[in-house]
Coordinates of C-alpha atoms and ligand atoms in Angstrom, one line a residue:
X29 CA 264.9 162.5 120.0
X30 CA 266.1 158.7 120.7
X31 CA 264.0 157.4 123.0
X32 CA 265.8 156.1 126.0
X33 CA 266.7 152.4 125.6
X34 CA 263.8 149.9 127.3
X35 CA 264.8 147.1 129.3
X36 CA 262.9 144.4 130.7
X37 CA 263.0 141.5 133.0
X38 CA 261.1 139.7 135.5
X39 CA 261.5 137.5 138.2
X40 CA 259.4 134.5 139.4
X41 CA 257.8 135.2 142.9
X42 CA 259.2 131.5 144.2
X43 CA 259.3 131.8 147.5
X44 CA 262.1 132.6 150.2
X45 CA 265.1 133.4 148.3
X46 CA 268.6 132.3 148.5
X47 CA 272.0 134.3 148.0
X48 CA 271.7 132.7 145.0
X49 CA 269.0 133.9 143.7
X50 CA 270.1 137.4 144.9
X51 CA 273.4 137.2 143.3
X52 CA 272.2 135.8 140.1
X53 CA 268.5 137.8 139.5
X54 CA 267.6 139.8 141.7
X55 CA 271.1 142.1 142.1
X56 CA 271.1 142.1 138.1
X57 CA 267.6 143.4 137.8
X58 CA 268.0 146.3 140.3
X59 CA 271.2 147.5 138.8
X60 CA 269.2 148.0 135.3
X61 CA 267.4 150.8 136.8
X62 CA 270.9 152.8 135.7
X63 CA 271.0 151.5 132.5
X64 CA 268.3 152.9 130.7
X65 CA 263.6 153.0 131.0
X66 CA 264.1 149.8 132.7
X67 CA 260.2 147.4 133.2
X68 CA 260.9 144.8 136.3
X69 CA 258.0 142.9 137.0
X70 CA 257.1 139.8 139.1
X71 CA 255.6 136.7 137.0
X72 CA 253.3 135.8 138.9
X73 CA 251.0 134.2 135.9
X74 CA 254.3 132.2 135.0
X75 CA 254.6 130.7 138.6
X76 CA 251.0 129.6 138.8
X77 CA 252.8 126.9 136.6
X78 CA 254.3 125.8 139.4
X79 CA 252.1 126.8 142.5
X80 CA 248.7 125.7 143.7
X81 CA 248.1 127.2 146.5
X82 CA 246.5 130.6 146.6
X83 CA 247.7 131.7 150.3
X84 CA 251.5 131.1 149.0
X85 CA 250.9 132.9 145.3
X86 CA 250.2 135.9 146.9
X87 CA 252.9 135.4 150.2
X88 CA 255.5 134.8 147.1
X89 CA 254.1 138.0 145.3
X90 CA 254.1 140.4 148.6
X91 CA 257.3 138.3 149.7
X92 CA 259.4 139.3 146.1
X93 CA 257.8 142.7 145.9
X94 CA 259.2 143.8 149.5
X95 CA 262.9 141.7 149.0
X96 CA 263.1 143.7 145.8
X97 CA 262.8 147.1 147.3
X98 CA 264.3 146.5 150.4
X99 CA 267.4 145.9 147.7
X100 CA 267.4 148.9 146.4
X101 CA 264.8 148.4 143.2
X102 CA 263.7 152.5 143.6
X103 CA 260.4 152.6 141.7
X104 CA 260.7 156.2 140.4
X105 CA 263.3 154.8 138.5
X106 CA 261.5 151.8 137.4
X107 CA 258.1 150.8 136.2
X108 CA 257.6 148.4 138.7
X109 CA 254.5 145.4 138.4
X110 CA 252.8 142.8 138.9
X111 CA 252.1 140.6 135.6
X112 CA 248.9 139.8 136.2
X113 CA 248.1 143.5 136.6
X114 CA 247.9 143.8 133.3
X115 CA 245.9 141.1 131.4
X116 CA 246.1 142.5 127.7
X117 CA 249.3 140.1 128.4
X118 CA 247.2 137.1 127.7
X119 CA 245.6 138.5 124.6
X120 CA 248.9 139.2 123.0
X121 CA 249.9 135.4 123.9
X122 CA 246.6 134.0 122.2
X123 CA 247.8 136.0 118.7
X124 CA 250.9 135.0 119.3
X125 CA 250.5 131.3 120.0
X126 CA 248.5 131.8 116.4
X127 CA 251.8 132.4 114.6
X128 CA 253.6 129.8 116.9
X129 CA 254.6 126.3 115.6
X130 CA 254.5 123.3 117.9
X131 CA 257.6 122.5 116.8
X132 CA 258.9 125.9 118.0
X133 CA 257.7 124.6 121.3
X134 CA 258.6 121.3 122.0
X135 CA 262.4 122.1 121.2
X136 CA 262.4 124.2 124.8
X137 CA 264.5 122.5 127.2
X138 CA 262.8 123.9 130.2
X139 CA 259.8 122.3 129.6
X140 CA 261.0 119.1 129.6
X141 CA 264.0 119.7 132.6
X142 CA 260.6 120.9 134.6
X143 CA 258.7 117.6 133.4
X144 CA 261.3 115.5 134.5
X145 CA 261.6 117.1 138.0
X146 CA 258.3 116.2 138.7
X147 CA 256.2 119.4 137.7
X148 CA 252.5 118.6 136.1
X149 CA 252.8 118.6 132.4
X150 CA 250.3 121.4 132.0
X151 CA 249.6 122.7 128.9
X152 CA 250.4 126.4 130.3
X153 CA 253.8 124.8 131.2
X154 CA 254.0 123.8 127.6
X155 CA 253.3 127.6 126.6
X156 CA 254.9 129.1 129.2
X157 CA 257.7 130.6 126.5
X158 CA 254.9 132.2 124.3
X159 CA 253.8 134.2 127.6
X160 CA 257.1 135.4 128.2
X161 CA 257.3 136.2 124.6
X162 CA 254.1 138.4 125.5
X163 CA 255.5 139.6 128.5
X164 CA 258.9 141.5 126.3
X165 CA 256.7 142.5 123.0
X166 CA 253.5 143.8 125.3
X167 CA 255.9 146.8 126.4
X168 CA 258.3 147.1 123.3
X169 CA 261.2 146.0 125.1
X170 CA 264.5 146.7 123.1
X171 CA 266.7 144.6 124.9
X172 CA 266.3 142.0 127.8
X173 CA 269.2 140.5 130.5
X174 CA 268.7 137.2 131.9
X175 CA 270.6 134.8 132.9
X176 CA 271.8 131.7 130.4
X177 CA 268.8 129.5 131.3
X178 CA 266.2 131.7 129.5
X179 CA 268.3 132.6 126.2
X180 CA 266.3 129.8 124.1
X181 CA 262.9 132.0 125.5
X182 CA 264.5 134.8 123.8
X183 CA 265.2 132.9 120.7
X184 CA 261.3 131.7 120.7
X185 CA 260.6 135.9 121.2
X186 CA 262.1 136.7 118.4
X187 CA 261.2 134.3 116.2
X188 CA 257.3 134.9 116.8
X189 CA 258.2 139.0 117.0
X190 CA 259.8 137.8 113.5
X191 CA 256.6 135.6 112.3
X192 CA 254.0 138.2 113.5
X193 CA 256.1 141.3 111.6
X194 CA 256.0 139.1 108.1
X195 CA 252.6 138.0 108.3
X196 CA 251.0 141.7 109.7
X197 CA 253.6 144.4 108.7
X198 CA 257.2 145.4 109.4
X199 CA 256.7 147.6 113.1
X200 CA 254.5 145.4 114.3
X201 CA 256.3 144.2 117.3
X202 CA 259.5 145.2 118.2
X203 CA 262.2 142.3 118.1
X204 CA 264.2 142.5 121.5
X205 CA 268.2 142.0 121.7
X206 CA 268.3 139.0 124.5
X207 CA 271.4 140.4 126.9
X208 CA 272.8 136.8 128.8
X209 CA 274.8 137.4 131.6
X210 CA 277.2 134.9 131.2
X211 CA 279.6 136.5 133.8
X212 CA 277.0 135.6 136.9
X213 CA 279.2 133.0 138.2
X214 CA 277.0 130.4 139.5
X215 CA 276.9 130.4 143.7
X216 CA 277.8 127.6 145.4
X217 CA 275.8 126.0 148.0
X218 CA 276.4 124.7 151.3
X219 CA 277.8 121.3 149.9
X220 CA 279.2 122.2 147.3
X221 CA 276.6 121.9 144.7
X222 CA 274.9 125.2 143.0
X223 CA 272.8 126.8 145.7
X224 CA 269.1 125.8 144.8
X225 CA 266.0 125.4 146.4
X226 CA 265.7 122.1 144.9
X227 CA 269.2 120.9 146.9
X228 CA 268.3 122.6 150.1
X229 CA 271.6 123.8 150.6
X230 CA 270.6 127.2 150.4
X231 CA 271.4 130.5 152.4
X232 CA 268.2 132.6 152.5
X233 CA 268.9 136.5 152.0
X234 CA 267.1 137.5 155.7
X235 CA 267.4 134.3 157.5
X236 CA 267.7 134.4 161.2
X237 CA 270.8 135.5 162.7
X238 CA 271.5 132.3 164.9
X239 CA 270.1 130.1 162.1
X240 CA 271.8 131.5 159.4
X241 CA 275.1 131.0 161.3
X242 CA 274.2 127.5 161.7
X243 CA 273.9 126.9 158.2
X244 CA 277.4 128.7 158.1
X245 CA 279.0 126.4 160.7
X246 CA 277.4 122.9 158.6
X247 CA 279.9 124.0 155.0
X248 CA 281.9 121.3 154.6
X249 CA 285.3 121.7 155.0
X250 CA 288.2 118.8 154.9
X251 CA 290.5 117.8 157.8
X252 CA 293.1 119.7 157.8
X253 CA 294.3 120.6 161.6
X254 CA 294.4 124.5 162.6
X255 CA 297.9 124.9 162.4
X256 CA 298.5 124.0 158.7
X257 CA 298.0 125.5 155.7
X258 CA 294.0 124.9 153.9
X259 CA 293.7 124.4 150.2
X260 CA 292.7 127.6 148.6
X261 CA 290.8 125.6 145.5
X262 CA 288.2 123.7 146.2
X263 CA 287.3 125.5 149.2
X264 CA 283.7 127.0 149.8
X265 CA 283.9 129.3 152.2
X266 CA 286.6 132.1 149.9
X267 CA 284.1 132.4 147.0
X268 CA 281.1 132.8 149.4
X269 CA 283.3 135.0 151.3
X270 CA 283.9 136.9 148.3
X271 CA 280.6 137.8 147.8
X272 CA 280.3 139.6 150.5
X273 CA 284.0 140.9 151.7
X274 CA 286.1 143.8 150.2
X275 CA 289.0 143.1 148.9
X276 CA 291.4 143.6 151.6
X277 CA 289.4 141.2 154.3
X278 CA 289.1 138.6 151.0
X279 CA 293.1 138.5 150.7
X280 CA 293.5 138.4 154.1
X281 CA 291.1 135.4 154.3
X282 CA 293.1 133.8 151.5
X283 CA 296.4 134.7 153.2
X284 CA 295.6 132.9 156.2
X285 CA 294.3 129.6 154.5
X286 CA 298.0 129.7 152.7
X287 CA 299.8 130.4 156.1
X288 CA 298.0 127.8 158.0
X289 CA 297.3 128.1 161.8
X290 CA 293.7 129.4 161.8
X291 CA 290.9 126.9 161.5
X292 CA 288.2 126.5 159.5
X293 CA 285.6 127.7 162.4
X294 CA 287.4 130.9 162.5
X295 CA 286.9 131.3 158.7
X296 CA 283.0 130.4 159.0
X297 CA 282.7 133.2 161.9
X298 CA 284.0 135.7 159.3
X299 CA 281.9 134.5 156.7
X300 CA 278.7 134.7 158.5
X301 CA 279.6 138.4 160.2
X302 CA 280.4 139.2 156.7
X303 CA 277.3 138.0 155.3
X304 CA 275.3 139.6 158.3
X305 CA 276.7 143.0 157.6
X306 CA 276.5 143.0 153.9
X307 CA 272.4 142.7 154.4
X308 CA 271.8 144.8 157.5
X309 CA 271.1 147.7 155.2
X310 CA 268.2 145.4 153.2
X311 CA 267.2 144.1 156.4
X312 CA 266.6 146.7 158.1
X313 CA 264.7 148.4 154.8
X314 CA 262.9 144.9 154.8
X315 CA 261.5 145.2 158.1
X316 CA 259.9 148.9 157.8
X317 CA 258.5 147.4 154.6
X318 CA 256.8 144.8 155.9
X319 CA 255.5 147.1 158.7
X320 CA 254.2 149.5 156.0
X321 CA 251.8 147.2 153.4
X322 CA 249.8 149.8 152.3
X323 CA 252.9 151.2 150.7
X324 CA 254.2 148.1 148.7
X325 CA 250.3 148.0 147.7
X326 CA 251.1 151.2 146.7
X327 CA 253.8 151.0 144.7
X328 CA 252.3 148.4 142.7
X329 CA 249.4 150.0 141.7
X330 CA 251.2 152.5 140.6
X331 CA 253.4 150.4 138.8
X332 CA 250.2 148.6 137.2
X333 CA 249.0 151.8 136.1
X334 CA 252.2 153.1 134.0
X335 CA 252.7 149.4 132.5
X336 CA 249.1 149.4 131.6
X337 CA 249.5 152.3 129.5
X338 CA 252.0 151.2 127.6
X339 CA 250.1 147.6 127.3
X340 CA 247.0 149.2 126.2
X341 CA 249.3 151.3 123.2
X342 CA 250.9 148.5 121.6
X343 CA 248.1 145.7 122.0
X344 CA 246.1 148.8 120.1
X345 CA 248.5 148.5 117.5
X346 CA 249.2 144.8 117.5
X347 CA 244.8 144.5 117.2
X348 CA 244.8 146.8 114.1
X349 CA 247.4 145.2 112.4
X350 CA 245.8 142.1 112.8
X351 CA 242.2 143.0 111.8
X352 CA 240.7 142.7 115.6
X353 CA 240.2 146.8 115.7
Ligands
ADP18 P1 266.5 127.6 142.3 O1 267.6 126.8 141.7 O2 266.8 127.9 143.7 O3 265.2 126.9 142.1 P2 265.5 129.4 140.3 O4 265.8 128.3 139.2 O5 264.1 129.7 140.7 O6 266.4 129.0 141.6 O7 266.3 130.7 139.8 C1 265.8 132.0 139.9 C2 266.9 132.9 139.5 O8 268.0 132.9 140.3 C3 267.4 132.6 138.1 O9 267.6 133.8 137.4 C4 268.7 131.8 138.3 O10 269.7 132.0 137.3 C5 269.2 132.5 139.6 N1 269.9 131.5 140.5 C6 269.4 130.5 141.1 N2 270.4 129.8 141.8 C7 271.6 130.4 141.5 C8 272.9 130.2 141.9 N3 273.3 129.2 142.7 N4 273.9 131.1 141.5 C9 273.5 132.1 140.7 N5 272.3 132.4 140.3 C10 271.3 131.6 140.7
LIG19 N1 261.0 132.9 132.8 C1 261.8 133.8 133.6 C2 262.4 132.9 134.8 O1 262.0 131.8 135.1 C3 261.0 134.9 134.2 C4 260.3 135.7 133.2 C5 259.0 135.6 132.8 C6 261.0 136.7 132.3 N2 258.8 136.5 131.8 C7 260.0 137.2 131.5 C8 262.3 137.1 132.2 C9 260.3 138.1 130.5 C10 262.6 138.1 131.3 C11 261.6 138.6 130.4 O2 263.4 133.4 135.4

């Protein structure tokens, strides 16, 4: 029988996250649980790249964990983990950082994009692509969706897939199919910019009711008076609002920005009830989660335990191809 098709992905723990981030990841990822054996896990290893600080690694970690299941990620649908639960990770980076050129590596953009926005030029941040090369071959992963700014990481996993299978034996490793979701349009941000941490323009998933709405009221709008019809294009509050309406309360939105004689206020009171109700759900989810760690622990472990398996199968097979075992 075909075994069901294995999907991967895995999300940085970076902190608070933005509609965004929610949109663009984090919505993507939950919705593979009806696709097919789908692995989602956090890359916490990854993001030590970028964080120092021990209390925040593991706030980010707990933080992503309980936003991912308050969003509907239902973990007996998914093997569900934490990356650094299952360290054979690093020892199929070390063989495959043996069949990796430098040259392979200093081609990635991201490298030097994160170099240049002031993070420490590290030598894991250097490697960073082999480990997610490890993390998609440690659990055979036949394809793998993210979104456009990790494609060249998928090129670099296939190539060394491709360099380990000639040099130790077709089967080796499995070469994954990258999936790129070019159709995530990007989210704007409050000014207009894309929505990004980086900017602070951003509108956190569970902020604050009366803060949130603040951040809704400061969207830039021009200065047309109430009465008269508002540019449709260009504007920033219809494709946030879009996000979050159905279609009838989008036209409507758009209807009145053609007729004129509602302001922009009015339009940023609707966005930010809209954007309210569309997270009660996760909210409310979020706060019994939060109230219950023992359960998120929990989940992990269990997680850790099924991913391990898997881990501990093909490094077995990966060690006797090479000649460790
Ligand atoms: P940020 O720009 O806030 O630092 P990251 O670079 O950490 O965000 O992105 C984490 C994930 O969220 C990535 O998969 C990225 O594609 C997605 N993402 C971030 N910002 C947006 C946005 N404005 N619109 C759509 N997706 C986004
Ligand atoms: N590098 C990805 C990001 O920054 C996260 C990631 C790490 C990942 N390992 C992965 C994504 C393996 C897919 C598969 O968003």
């Amino acid at each position: 029988m075909l075994r069901a098709m294995r999907i991967l992905t895995g999300i940085q723990p970076s902190g608070t996250l933005h509609i965004g981030n929610y949109f663009g990841a984090m919505k993507p990822a939950i919705g593979l649980q009806d696709e097919g054996e789908a692995f989602i896990f956090i890359a916490d290893y990854h993001s030590m790249t970028t964080v120092r600080d021990p209390e925040a690694l593991r706030a980010n970690v707990r933080e992503v964990a309980i936003d991912l299941l308050a969003c509907g990620l239902d973990p007996q649908k998914v093997v569900f983990f934490r990356q650094s639960d299952v360290p054979e990770v690093n020892e199929l980076a070390w063989i495959l950082s043996t069949v990796c050129p430098l040259s392979l590596l200093e081609k990635c953009h991201s490298y030097k994009d994160k170099v240049a926005r002031g993070i420490s030029p590290s030598h894991a941040l250097f490697a960073y692509p082999v480990l997610m090369a490890a993390d998609i071959l440690l659990y055979d992963a036949a394809r793998v969706p993210v979104g456009k700014d990790q494609k060249q990481h998928l090129e670099v996993t296939r190539d060394l897939a491709g360099k380990v299978n000639d040099a130790y034996g077709e089967g080796t490793l499995v070469v994954p199919e990258p999936v790129i979701r070019d159709e995530v349009a990007v989210v704007p941000g409050l000014d207009g910019q894309k929505m990004s941490k980086s900017y602070n323009n951003g509108l956190p998933m569970f902020g604050a009711e009366k803060a949130s709405k603040k951040l809704i009221m400061r969207i830039v709008t021009d200065s047309t008076p109430v009465e008269d019809p508002k540019p449709v294009d260009g504007s920033l509050i219809l494709p946030l609002f879009r996000l979050f309406a159905d279609d009838a309360a989008y036209r409507a939105m758009v209807e009145d920005h053609q007729r004129g004689g509602v302001g922009y206020g009015d339009f940023k009171k609707r966005l930010a009830e809209a954007y309210w109700d569309y997270f009660a759900p996760m909210r409310a989810r979020r706060e019994e989660l939060m109230a219950d760690s023992g359960h998120v622990d929990e989940v992990l472990a269990r997680g850790a335990g099924q991913a391990r398996n898997e881990a501990a199968r093909v490094v077995g097979r990966v060690r006797r191809a090479v000649g460790l075992a």
